[in-house]
Every structure is written in structure tokens, then in C-alpha cells.
Amino acid sequence: MAYPLSYATLATDYSGDPLPWSLGVMALAVVTLTGASVLLRAKTYAVLRLQGMSYTAILMRDLRQTAGFWLVSFGGVVAVTLSALGLYNGCARLGLFASIALGIAAFLTLLVLGSHAAVLALVFRVGILSSLKGELPSRAATISLYVVRVPALLLALSIALSVVMAGQNVLKRQENRDVYRSVGDAVSIRLSGAFATRLDELDRKVGPWLRAADARGEIVVAGRGISR
């Protein structure tokens, strides 16, 4: 029996699922918004540097200022999530959902902290007077821009590909529905390979039905295929 939170189980359940792509979009948005918020306060950081504050002191100051907002946001997200789960499945397997949600939240939190620290270090590479004017190191800023732009392009292409594949799947399902509609009241059965060791029992249960259908002049087609 596989543990529901094991890597193998999660990889099997979510492979091909839109959830990983959604997580990538969220991660990209987190990096972009965090970096933009730090860059918009470049002049404020320059003033703090004039007052003698170090990189570590400014970083800890930012974390203290956002701690209250994070706690309020965390409480709001927990309340909304529990309400949604209550409406969705009556909070069934709450521990499983909570573990996955906390894992995603921890990943995004580390991403926020890393992005904030990295962009703040980028701001510190500029002289204080230049920083007061809102200037940034051009080379580092360009590299940071492409670090965000390339994943965004890849995500956009992957989402577009998923939309195309979903459209093809819908068209294929429509074609299959048309085939079943043309068949009318025909009945078909599919026998799994799991019955290969119990052919006698299978013949006793299914054989009479097939022979009766053949005696009535109905067409019985038997085929062997591979399920996918």
C-alpha cells in the first residue's frame, strides 16, 4: 500500500495535471511581485543606508514589518481553505490536504524570502547617491529580467500546448460520442486480462449470453486489444 504523500504516489497522481503548471505560475508571480516591491523602495533603502543601517539590519527590518501582514494573511487563507474544503468534500482527509497545502506554502515562503534577499542585495550594489536617484546596476538588472522572462515564456508555451491538447481531446471525445450514437442500442463488454487464469468460470458466466445472442442472429464481434 502506497503512502498518499510519498513522492511516487504524488508524481503519478499529478503527472499531466494542471496543478504543477499552476504552481509554476504562482512561483513566477511571487518572484516578480517580490522583486518589484523591493525595487520600488530603492530610494527608501538608500536613505536607510545613509543612516548607517547594514544589509542584514534592513532585511530584518523588512521581515519585521511584514510579519503582521503575513500572520493576518495566513489566518485568512486557512479560513477560506477550510470553508472551501467543507463545501467540497466535508473536510474529508483534512490531514492530507493540509500537508500538501503547508508544503506549497513553505515552498512559496522560501521563494519570497530568497527573492527579497537577492533583490535587496542587488539594490546594495548601487552607490547610495545613485540609489537615491532610483538607479540600478544595468548588467545585474538585465540578467534578472531574463531570469524571469525565460520561465514566463516557457510557462506560456506549455499552457498554450495544454490548451491545444485539451481541445484535441474534446474533439476526439466528440467523435467517439458520435460513433456510439450511430451504434444505437448495441451492448459491448470488455474483459480484462485478469480473468486469464479463470477462463472456465468466465465461460460459464459469459458464454451462455454470447451463444444466446448468436442464436438470435445478432452479430457478436470478438477482438483482442490493448488498453491504454
PDB file of C-alpha atoms in Angstrom:
ATOM      1  CA  MET A   1       0.000   0.000   0.000  1.00  0.00           C
ATOM      2  CA  ALA A   2       1.470   3.331  -1.065  1.00  0.00           C
ATOM      3  CA  TYR A   3       1.579   6.194   1.384  1.00  0.00           C
ATOM      4  CA  PRO A   4      -0.578   9.020  -0.055  1.00  0.00           C
ATOM      5  CA  LEU A   5       2.155  11.633   0.434  1.00  0.00           C
ATOM      6  CA  SER A   6       5.026   9.586  -0.986  1.00  0.00           C
ATOM      7  CA  TYR A   7       6.873  11.052  -3.946  1.00  0.00           C
ATOM      8  CA  ALA A   8       5.928   8.132  -6.212  1.00  0.00           C
ATOM      9  CA  THR A   9       2.231   8.472  -5.439  1.00  0.00           C
ATOM     10  CA  LEU A  10       2.180  12.258  -5.852  1.00  0.00           C
ATOM     11  CA  ALA A  11       4.194  12.082  -9.076  1.00  0.00           C
ATOM     12  CA  THR A  12       1.758   9.517 -10.507  1.00  0.00           C
ATOM     13  CA  ASP A  13      -1.358  11.380  -9.400  1.00  0.00           C
ATOM     14  CA  TYR A  14      -0.263  14.811 -10.608  1.00  0.00           C
ATOM     15  CA  SER A  15       1.698  13.954 -13.759  1.00  0.00           C
ATOM     16  CA  GLY A  16      -0.079  15.628 -16.651  1.00  0.00           C
ATOM     17  CA  ASP A  17      -2.230  17.556 -14.179  1.00  0.00           C
ATOM     18  CA  PRO A  18      -2.515  21.364 -14.421  1.00  0.00           C
ATOM     19  CA  LEU A  19      -1.561  21.724 -10.741  1.00  0.00           C
ATOM     20  CA  PRO A  20       2.245  21.704 -11.339  1.00  0.00           C
ATOM     21  CA  TRP A  21       1.839  24.365 -14.024  1.00  0.00           C
ATOM     22  CA  SER A  22      -0.335  26.417 -11.673  1.00  0.00           C
ATOM     23  CA  LEU A  23       2.370  26.142  -9.033  1.00  0.00           C
ATOM     24  CA  GLY A  24       4.930  27.361 -11.581  1.00  0.00           C
ATOM     25  CA  VAL A  25       2.754  30.362 -12.424  1.00  0.00           C
ATOM     26  CA  MET A  26       2.371  31.147  -8.717  1.00  0.00           C
ATOM     27  CA  ALA A  27       6.129  30.847  -8.145  1.00  0.00           C
ATOM     28  CA  LEU A  28       6.857  33.156 -11.075  1.00  0.00           C
ATOM     29  CA  ALA A  29       4.301  35.689  -9.804  1.00  0.00           C
ATOM     30  CA  VAL A  30       5.825  35.544  -6.317  1.00  0.00           C
ATOM     31  CA  VAL A  31       9.323  36.229  -7.631  1.00  0.00           C
ATOM     32  CA  THR A  32       8.134  39.056  -9.876  1.00  0.00           C
ATOM     33  CA  LEU A  33       5.990  40.820  -7.271  1.00  0.00           C
ATOM     34  CA  THR A  34       8.593  40.450  -4.526  1.00  0.00           C
ATOM     35  CA  GLY A  35      11.357  41.809  -6.736  1.00  0.00           C
ATOM     36  CA  ALA A  36       9.211  44.690  -7.929  1.00  0.00           C
ATOM     37  CA  SER A  37       8.245  45.672  -4.371  1.00  0.00           C
ATOM     38  CA  VAL A  38      11.921  45.818  -3.347  1.00  0.00           C
ATOM     39  CA  LEU A  39      12.950  47.823  -6.406  1.00  0.00           C
ATOM     40  CA  LEU A  40      10.156  50.333  -5.835  1.00  0.00           C
ATOM     41  CA  ARG A  41      11.633  51.069  -2.404  1.00  0.00           C
ATOM     42  CA  ALA A  42      15.175  51.614  -3.656  1.00  0.00           C
ATOM     43  CA  LYS A  43      15.162  55.265  -2.521  1.00  0.00           C
ATOM     44  CA  THR A  44      13.934  54.280   0.947  1.00  0.00           C
ATOM     45  CA  TYR A  45      16.770  51.790   1.244  1.00  0.00           C
ATOM     46  CA  ALA A  46      19.229  54.476   0.166  1.00  0.00           C
ATOM     47  CA  VAL A  47      18.030  56.726   2.994  1.00  0.00           C
ATOM     48  CA  LEU A  48      18.393  53.859   5.477  1.00  0.00           C
ATOM     49  CA  ARG A  49      21.910  53.229   4.222  1.00  0.00           C
ATOM     50  CA  LEU A  50      22.698  56.912   4.780  1.00  0.00           C
ATOM     51  CA  GLN A  51      21.590  56.402   8.363  1.00  0.00           C
ATOM     52  CA  GLY A  52      24.182  53.631   8.713  1.00  0.00           C
ATOM     53  CA  MET A  53      21.969  50.545   8.510  1.00  0.00           C
ATOM     54  CA  SER A  54      23.606  47.412   7.101  1.00  0.00           C
ATOM     55  CA  TYR A  55      22.186  44.901   4.633  1.00  0.00           C
ATOM     56  CA  THR A  56      21.263  42.476   7.419  1.00  0.00           C
ATOM     57  CA  ALA A  57      19.615  45.180   9.502  1.00  0.00           C
ATOM     58  CA  ILE A  58      17.486  46.381   6.592  1.00  0.00           C
ATOM     59  CA  LEU A  59      16.489  42.816   5.686  1.00  0.00           C
ATOM     60  CA  MET A  60      15.419  42.055   9.268  1.00  0.00           C
ATOM     61  CA  ARG A  61      13.540  45.374   9.371  1.00  0.00           C
ATOM     62  CA  ASP A  62      11.562  44.391   6.275  1.00  0.00           C
ATOM     63  CA  LEU A  63      10.750  40.971   7.737  1.00  0.00           C
ATOM     64  CA  ARG A  64       9.510  42.523  10.984  1.00  0.00           C
ATOM     65  CA  GLN A  65       7.304  44.967   9.101  1.00  0.00           C
ATOM     66  CA  THR A  66       5.697  42.234   7.021  1.00  0.00           C
ATOM     67  CA  ALA A  67       5.317  39.701   9.865  1.00  0.00           C
ATOM     68  CA  GLY A  68       1.951  41.094  10.971  1.00  0.00           C
ATOM     69  CA  PHE A  69       0.595  41.126   7.428  1.00  0.00           C
ATOM     70  CA  TRP A  70       1.778  37.539   6.922  1.00  0.00           C
ATOM     71  CA  LEU A  71       0.002  36.346  10.069  1.00  0.00           C
ATOM     72  CA  VAL A  72      -3.267  38.008   9.053  1.00  0.00           C
ATOM     73  CA  SER A  73      -2.967  36.623   5.529  1.00  0.00           C
ATOM     74  CA  PHE A  74      -2.202  33.141   6.872  1.00  0.00           C
ATOM     75  CA  GLY A  75      -5.292  33.200   9.069  1.00  0.00           C
ATOM     76  CA  GLY A  76      -7.453  34.396   6.180  1.00  0.00           C
ATOM     77  CA  VAL A  77      -6.129  31.730   3.821  1.00  0.00           C
ATOM     78  CA  VAL A  78      -6.695  28.994   6.422  1.00  0.00           C
ATOM     79  CA  ALA A  79     -10.278  30.130   6.995  1.00  0.00           C
ATOM     80  CA  VAL A  80     -11.083  30.321   3.276  1.00  0.00           C
ATOM     81  CA  THR A  81      -9.414  26.951   2.596  1.00  0.00           C
ATOM     82  CA  LEU A  82     -11.315  25.178   5.385  1.00  0.00           C
ATOM     83  CA  SER A  83     -14.591  26.692   4.169  1.00  0.00           C
ATOM     84  CA  ALA A  84     -13.888  25.579   0.599  1.00  0.00           C
ATOM     85  CA  LEU A  85     -12.937  22.050   1.711  1.00  0.00           C
ATOM     86  CA  GLY A  86     -16.071  21.879   3.847  1.00  0.00           C
ATOM     87  CA  LEU A  87     -18.234  22.701   0.845  1.00  0.00           C
ATOM     88  CA  TYR A  88     -16.203  20.471  -1.494  1.00  0.00           C
ATOM     89  CA  ASN A  89     -15.923  17.209   0.452  1.00  0.00           C
ATOM     90  CA  GLY A  90     -16.962  17.860   4.027  1.00  0.00           C
ATOM     91  CA  CYS A  91     -13.296  18.235   5.090  1.00  0.00           C
ATOM     92  CA  ALA A  92     -12.585  14.592   4.249  1.00  0.00           C
ATOM     93  CA  ARG A  93      -8.880  13.651   4.535  1.00  0.00           C
ATOM     94  CA  LEU A  94      -8.140  17.030   6.003  1.00  0.00           C
ATOM     95  CA  GLY A  95      -4.659  15.927   7.072  1.00  0.00           C
ATOM     96  CA  LEU A  96      -3.682  15.069   3.506  1.00  0.00           C
ATOM     97  CA  PHE A  97      -4.928  18.377   2.131  1.00  0.00           C
ATOM     98  CA  ALA A  98      -3.300  20.287   4.985  1.00  0.00           C
ATOM     99  CA  SER A  99       0.064  18.588   4.438  1.00  0.00           C
ATOM    100  CA  ILE A 100       0.076  19.406   0.726  1.00  0.00           C
ATOM    101  CA  ALA A 101      -1.070  22.985   1.364  1.00  0.00           C
ATOM    102  CA  LEU A 102       1.589  23.536   4.027  1.00  0.00           C
ATOM    103  CA  GLY A 103       4.257  22.121   1.722  1.00  0.00           C
ATOM    104  CA  ILE A 104       3.262  24.503  -1.069  1.00  0.00           C
ATOM    105  CA  ALA A 105       3.065  27.418   1.389  1.00  0.00           C
ATOM    106  CA  ALA A 106       6.534  26.610   2.754  1.00  0.00           C
ATOM    107  CA  PHE A 107       7.959  26.480  -0.783  1.00  0.00           C
ATOM    108  CA  LEU A 108       6.433  29.831  -1.729  1.00  0.00           C
ATOM    109  CA  THR A 109       7.549  31.382   1.571  1.00  0.00           C
ATOM    110  CA  LEU A 110      11.152  30.333   0.984  1.00  0.00           C
ATOM    111  CA  LEU A 111      10.857  31.684  -2.555  1.00  0.00           C
ATOM    112  CA  VAL A 112       9.650  35.049  -1.225  1.00  0.00           C
ATOM    113  CA  LEU A 113      12.467  35.274   1.308  1.00  0.00           C
ATOM    114  CA  GLY A 114      15.097  34.295  -1.252  1.00  0.00           C
ATOM    115  CA  SER A 115      13.775  36.742  -3.847  1.00  0.00           C
ATOM    116  CA  HIS A 116      13.600  39.581  -1.330  1.00  0.00           C
ATOM    117  CA  ALA A 117      17.135  38.948  -0.100  1.00  0.00           C
ATOM    118  CA  ALA A 118      18.532  38.618  -3.649  1.00  0.00           C
ATOM    119  CA  VAL A 119      16.914  41.802  -4.998  1.00  0.00           C
ATOM    120  CA  LEU A 120      17.893  43.725  -1.862  1.00  0.00           C
ATOM    121  CA  ALA A 121      21.483  42.623  -2.423  1.00  0.00           C
ATOM    122  CA  LEU A 122      21.130  43.872  -5.997  1.00  0.00           C
ATOM    123  CA  VAL A 123      19.996  47.269  -4.706  1.00  0.00           C
ATOM    124  CA  PHE A 124      23.009  47.388  -2.361  1.00  0.00           C
ATOM    125  CA  ARG A 125      25.353  47.083  -5.351  1.00  0.00           C
ATOM    126  CA  VAL A 126      24.425  50.625  -6.356  1.00  0.00           C
ATOM    127  CA  GLY A 127      26.063  53.612  -4.721  1.00  0.00           C
ATOM    128  CA  ILE A 128      23.984  55.497  -2.176  1.00  0.00           C
ATOM    129  CA  LEU A 129      23.748  58.673  -4.244  1.00  0.00           C
ATOM    130  CA  SER A 130      22.855  56.734  -7.381  1.00  0.00           C
ATOM    131  CA  SER A 131      20.327  54.712  -5.430  1.00  0.00           C
ATOM    132  CA  LEU A 132      18.697  57.937  -4.237  1.00  0.00           C
ATOM    133  CA  LYS A 133      18.092  58.700  -7.909  1.00  0.00           C
ATOM    134  CA  GLY A 134      16.486  55.267  -8.403  1.00  0.00           C
ATOM    135  CA  GLU A 135      19.336  53.835 -10.464  1.00  0.00           C
ATOM    136  CA  LEU A 136      20.101  50.087 -10.691  1.00  0.00           C
ATOM    137  CA  PRO A 137      23.128  48.152 -11.955  1.00  0.00           C
ATOM    138  CA  SER A 138      22.301  47.642 -15.623  1.00  0.00           C
ATOM    139  CA  ARG A 139      24.005  44.272 -16.098  1.00  0.00           C
ATOM    140  CA  ALA A 140      22.517  42.663 -12.991  1.00  0.00           C
ATOM    141  CA  ALA A 141      19.094  44.117 -13.771  1.00  0.00           C
ATOM    142  CA  THR A 142      19.223  42.740 -17.319  1.00  0.00           C
ATOM    143  CA  ILE A 143      20.219  39.289 -16.078  1.00  0.00           C
ATOM    144  CA  SER A 144      17.405  39.351 -13.515  1.00  0.00           C
ATOM    145  CA  LEU A 145      14.964  40.382 -16.211  1.00  0.00           C
ATOM    146  CA  TYR A 146      15.836  37.408 -18.400  1.00  0.00           C
ATOM    147  CA  VAL A 147      15.829  35.055 -15.400  1.00  0.00           C
ATOM    148  CA  VAL A 148      12.148  35.915 -15.030  1.00  0.00           C
ATOM    149  CA  ARG A 149      11.327  36.303 -18.717  1.00  0.00           C
ATOM    150  CA  VAL A 150      12.588  32.895 -19.859  1.00  0.00           C
ATOM    151  CA  PRO A 151      10.492  30.858 -17.372  1.00  0.00           C
ATOM    152  CA  ALA A 152       7.495  33.071 -18.173  1.00  0.00           C
ATOM    153  CA  LEU A 153       7.873  32.290 -21.873  1.00  0.00           C
ATOM    154  CA  LEU A 154       8.231  28.570 -21.188  1.00  0.00           C
ATOM    155  CA  LEU A 155       5.157  28.600 -18.968  1.00  0.00           C
ATOM    156  CA  ALA A 156       3.159  30.476 -21.590  1.00  0.00           C
ATOM    157  CA  LEU A 157       4.154  27.952 -24.267  1.00  0.00           C
ATOM    158  CA  SER A 158       3.353  24.995 -22.024  1.00  0.00           C
ATOM    159  CA  ILE A 159      -0.052  26.428 -21.117  1.00  0.00           C
ATOM    160  CA  ALA A 160      -0.801  27.072 -24.799  1.00  0.00           C
ATOM    161  CA  LEU A 161       0.224  23.493 -25.614  1.00  0.00           C
ATOM    162  CA  SER A 162      -2.019  22.183 -22.840  1.00  0.00           C
ATOM    163  CA  VAL A 163      -4.945  24.188 -24.220  1.00  0.00           C
ATOM    164  CA  VAL A 164      -4.372  22.765 -27.712  1.00  0.00           C
ATOM    165  CA  MET A 165      -4.146  19.211 -26.385  1.00  0.00           C
ATOM    166  CA  ALA A 166      -7.296  19.726 -24.326  1.00  0.00           C
ATOM    167  CA  GLY A 167      -9.096  20.951 -27.444  1.00  0.00           C
ATOM    168  CA  GLN A 168      -7.973  17.894 -29.394  1.00  0.00           C
ATOM    169  CA  ASN A 169      -9.133  15.673 -26.556  1.00  0.00           C
ATOM    170  CA  VAL A 170     -12.561  17.297 -26.625  1.00  0.00           C
ATOM    171  CA  LEU A 171     -12.817  16.791 -30.386  1.00  0.00           C
ATOM    172  CA  LYS A 172     -11.780  13.155 -30.038  1.00  0.00           C
ATOM    173  CA  ARG A 173     -14.374  12.588 -27.348  1.00  0.00           C
ATOM    174  CA  GLN A 174     -16.988  14.162 -29.597  1.00  0.00           C
ATOM    175  CA  GLU A 175     -16.040  11.783 -32.425  1.00  0.00           C
ATOM    176  CA  ASN A 176     -16.301   8.802 -30.079  1.00  0.00           C
ATOM    177  CA  ARG A 177     -19.698  10.021 -28.880  1.00  0.00           C
ATOM    178  CA  ASP A 178     -20.890  10.221 -32.482  1.00  0.00           C
ATOM    179  CA  VAL A 179     -19.745   6.630 -33.075  1.00  0.00           C
ATOM    180  CA  TYR A 180     -21.612   5.372 -30.012  1.00  0.00           C
ATOM    181  CA  ARG A 181     -24.694   7.331 -31.081  1.00  0.00           C
ATOM    182  CA  SER A 182     -24.616   5.676 -34.524  1.00  0.00           C
ATOM    183  CA  VAL A 183     -24.400   2.224 -32.930  1.00  0.00           C
ATOM    184  CA  GLY A 184     -27.655   2.798 -31.092  1.00  0.00           C
ATOM    185  CA  ASP A 185     -28.696   0.183 -28.543  1.00  0.00           C
ATOM    186  CA  ALA A 186     -25.728  -2.099 -29.082  1.00  0.00           C
ATOM    187  CA  VAL A 187     -24.154  -3.525 -25.949  1.00  0.00           C
ATOM    188  CA  SER A 188     -20.469  -4.244 -25.576  1.00  0.00           C
ATOM    189  CA  ILE A 189     -18.465  -5.894 -22.844  1.00  0.00           C
ATOM    190  CA  ARG A 190     -14.777  -5.686 -22.120  1.00  0.00           C
ATOM    191  CA  LEU A 191     -12.942  -8.488 -20.374  1.00  0.00           C
ATOM    192  CA  SER A 192      -9.757  -7.732 -18.520  1.00  0.00           C
ATOM    193  CA  GLY A 193      -6.637  -9.864 -18.776  1.00  0.00           C
ATOM    194  CA  ALA A 194      -7.046 -10.506 -15.056  1.00  0.00           C
ATOM    195  CA  PHE A 195      -9.522 -13.288 -15.986  1.00  0.00           C
ATOM    196  CA  ALA A 196      -6.887 -15.206 -17.956  1.00  0.00           C
ATOM    197  CA  THR A 197      -6.404 -17.666 -15.085  1.00  0.00           C
ATOM    198  CA  ARG A 198     -10.171 -18.194 -14.637  1.00  0.00           C
ATOM    199  CA  LEU A 199     -11.321 -18.975 -18.159  1.00  0.00           C
ATOM    200  CA  ASP A 200     -13.633 -21.789 -17.050  1.00  0.00           C
ATOM    201  CA  GLU A 201     -15.543 -19.518 -14.695  1.00  0.00           C
ATOM    202  CA  LEU A 202     -15.640 -16.816 -17.343  1.00  0.00           C
ATOM    203  CA  ASP A 203     -17.047 -19.270 -19.893  1.00  0.00           C
ATOM    204  CA  ARG A 204     -19.809 -20.368 -17.508  1.00  0.00           C
ATOM    205  CA  LYS A 205     -20.926 -16.794 -16.858  1.00  0.00           C
ATOM    206  CA  VAL A 206     -20.403 -15.049 -20.196  1.00  0.00           C
ATOM    207  CA  GLY A 207     -20.571 -17.980 -22.643  1.00  0.00           C
ATOM    208  CA  PRO A 208     -24.351 -18.566 -22.420  1.00  0.00           C
ATOM    209  CA  TRP A 209     -25.062 -14.903 -23.084  1.00  0.00           C
ATOM    210  CA  LEU A 210     -22.853 -14.880 -26.171  1.00  0.00           C
ATOM    211  CA  ARG A 211     -24.318 -18.127 -27.542  1.00  0.00           C
ATOM    212  CA  ALA A 212     -27.879 -16.884 -26.989  1.00  0.00           C
ATOM    213  CA  ALA A 213     -27.081 -13.645 -28.826  1.00  0.00           C
ATOM    214  CA  ASP A 214     -25.598 -15.631 -31.705  1.00  0.00           C
ATOM    215  CA  ALA A 215     -28.664 -17.891 -31.852  1.00  0.00           C
ATOM    216  CA  ARG A 216     -30.910 -14.841 -32.192  1.00  0.00           C
ATOM    217  CA  GLY A 217     -28.964 -13.741 -35.232  1.00  0.00           C
ATOM    218  CA  GLU A 218     -27.254 -10.862 -33.519  1.00  0.00           C
ATOM    219  CA  ILE A 219     -23.715 -10.046 -34.534  1.00  0.00           C
ATOM    220  CA  VAL A 220     -21.072 -10.867 -31.985  1.00  0.00           C
ATOM    221  CA  VAL A 221     -17.600  -9.497 -32.664  1.00  0.00           C
ATOM    222  CA  ALA A 222     -14.722 -10.670 -30.504  1.00  0.00           C
ATOM    223  CA  GLY A 223     -11.402  -8.864 -30.578  1.00  0.00           C
ATOM    224  CA  ARG A 224      -8.209  -8.574 -28.645  1.00  0.00           C
ATOM    225  CA  GLY A 225      -6.792  -5.197 -27.842  1.00  0.00           C
ATOM    226  CA  ILE A 226      -4.509  -3.296 -25.525  1.00  0.00           C
ATOM    227  CA  SER A 227      -5.959  -0.891 -23.028  1.00  0.00           C
ATOM    228  CA  ARG A 228      -4.209   2.462 -22.596  1.00  0.00           C
TER     229      ARG A 228
END
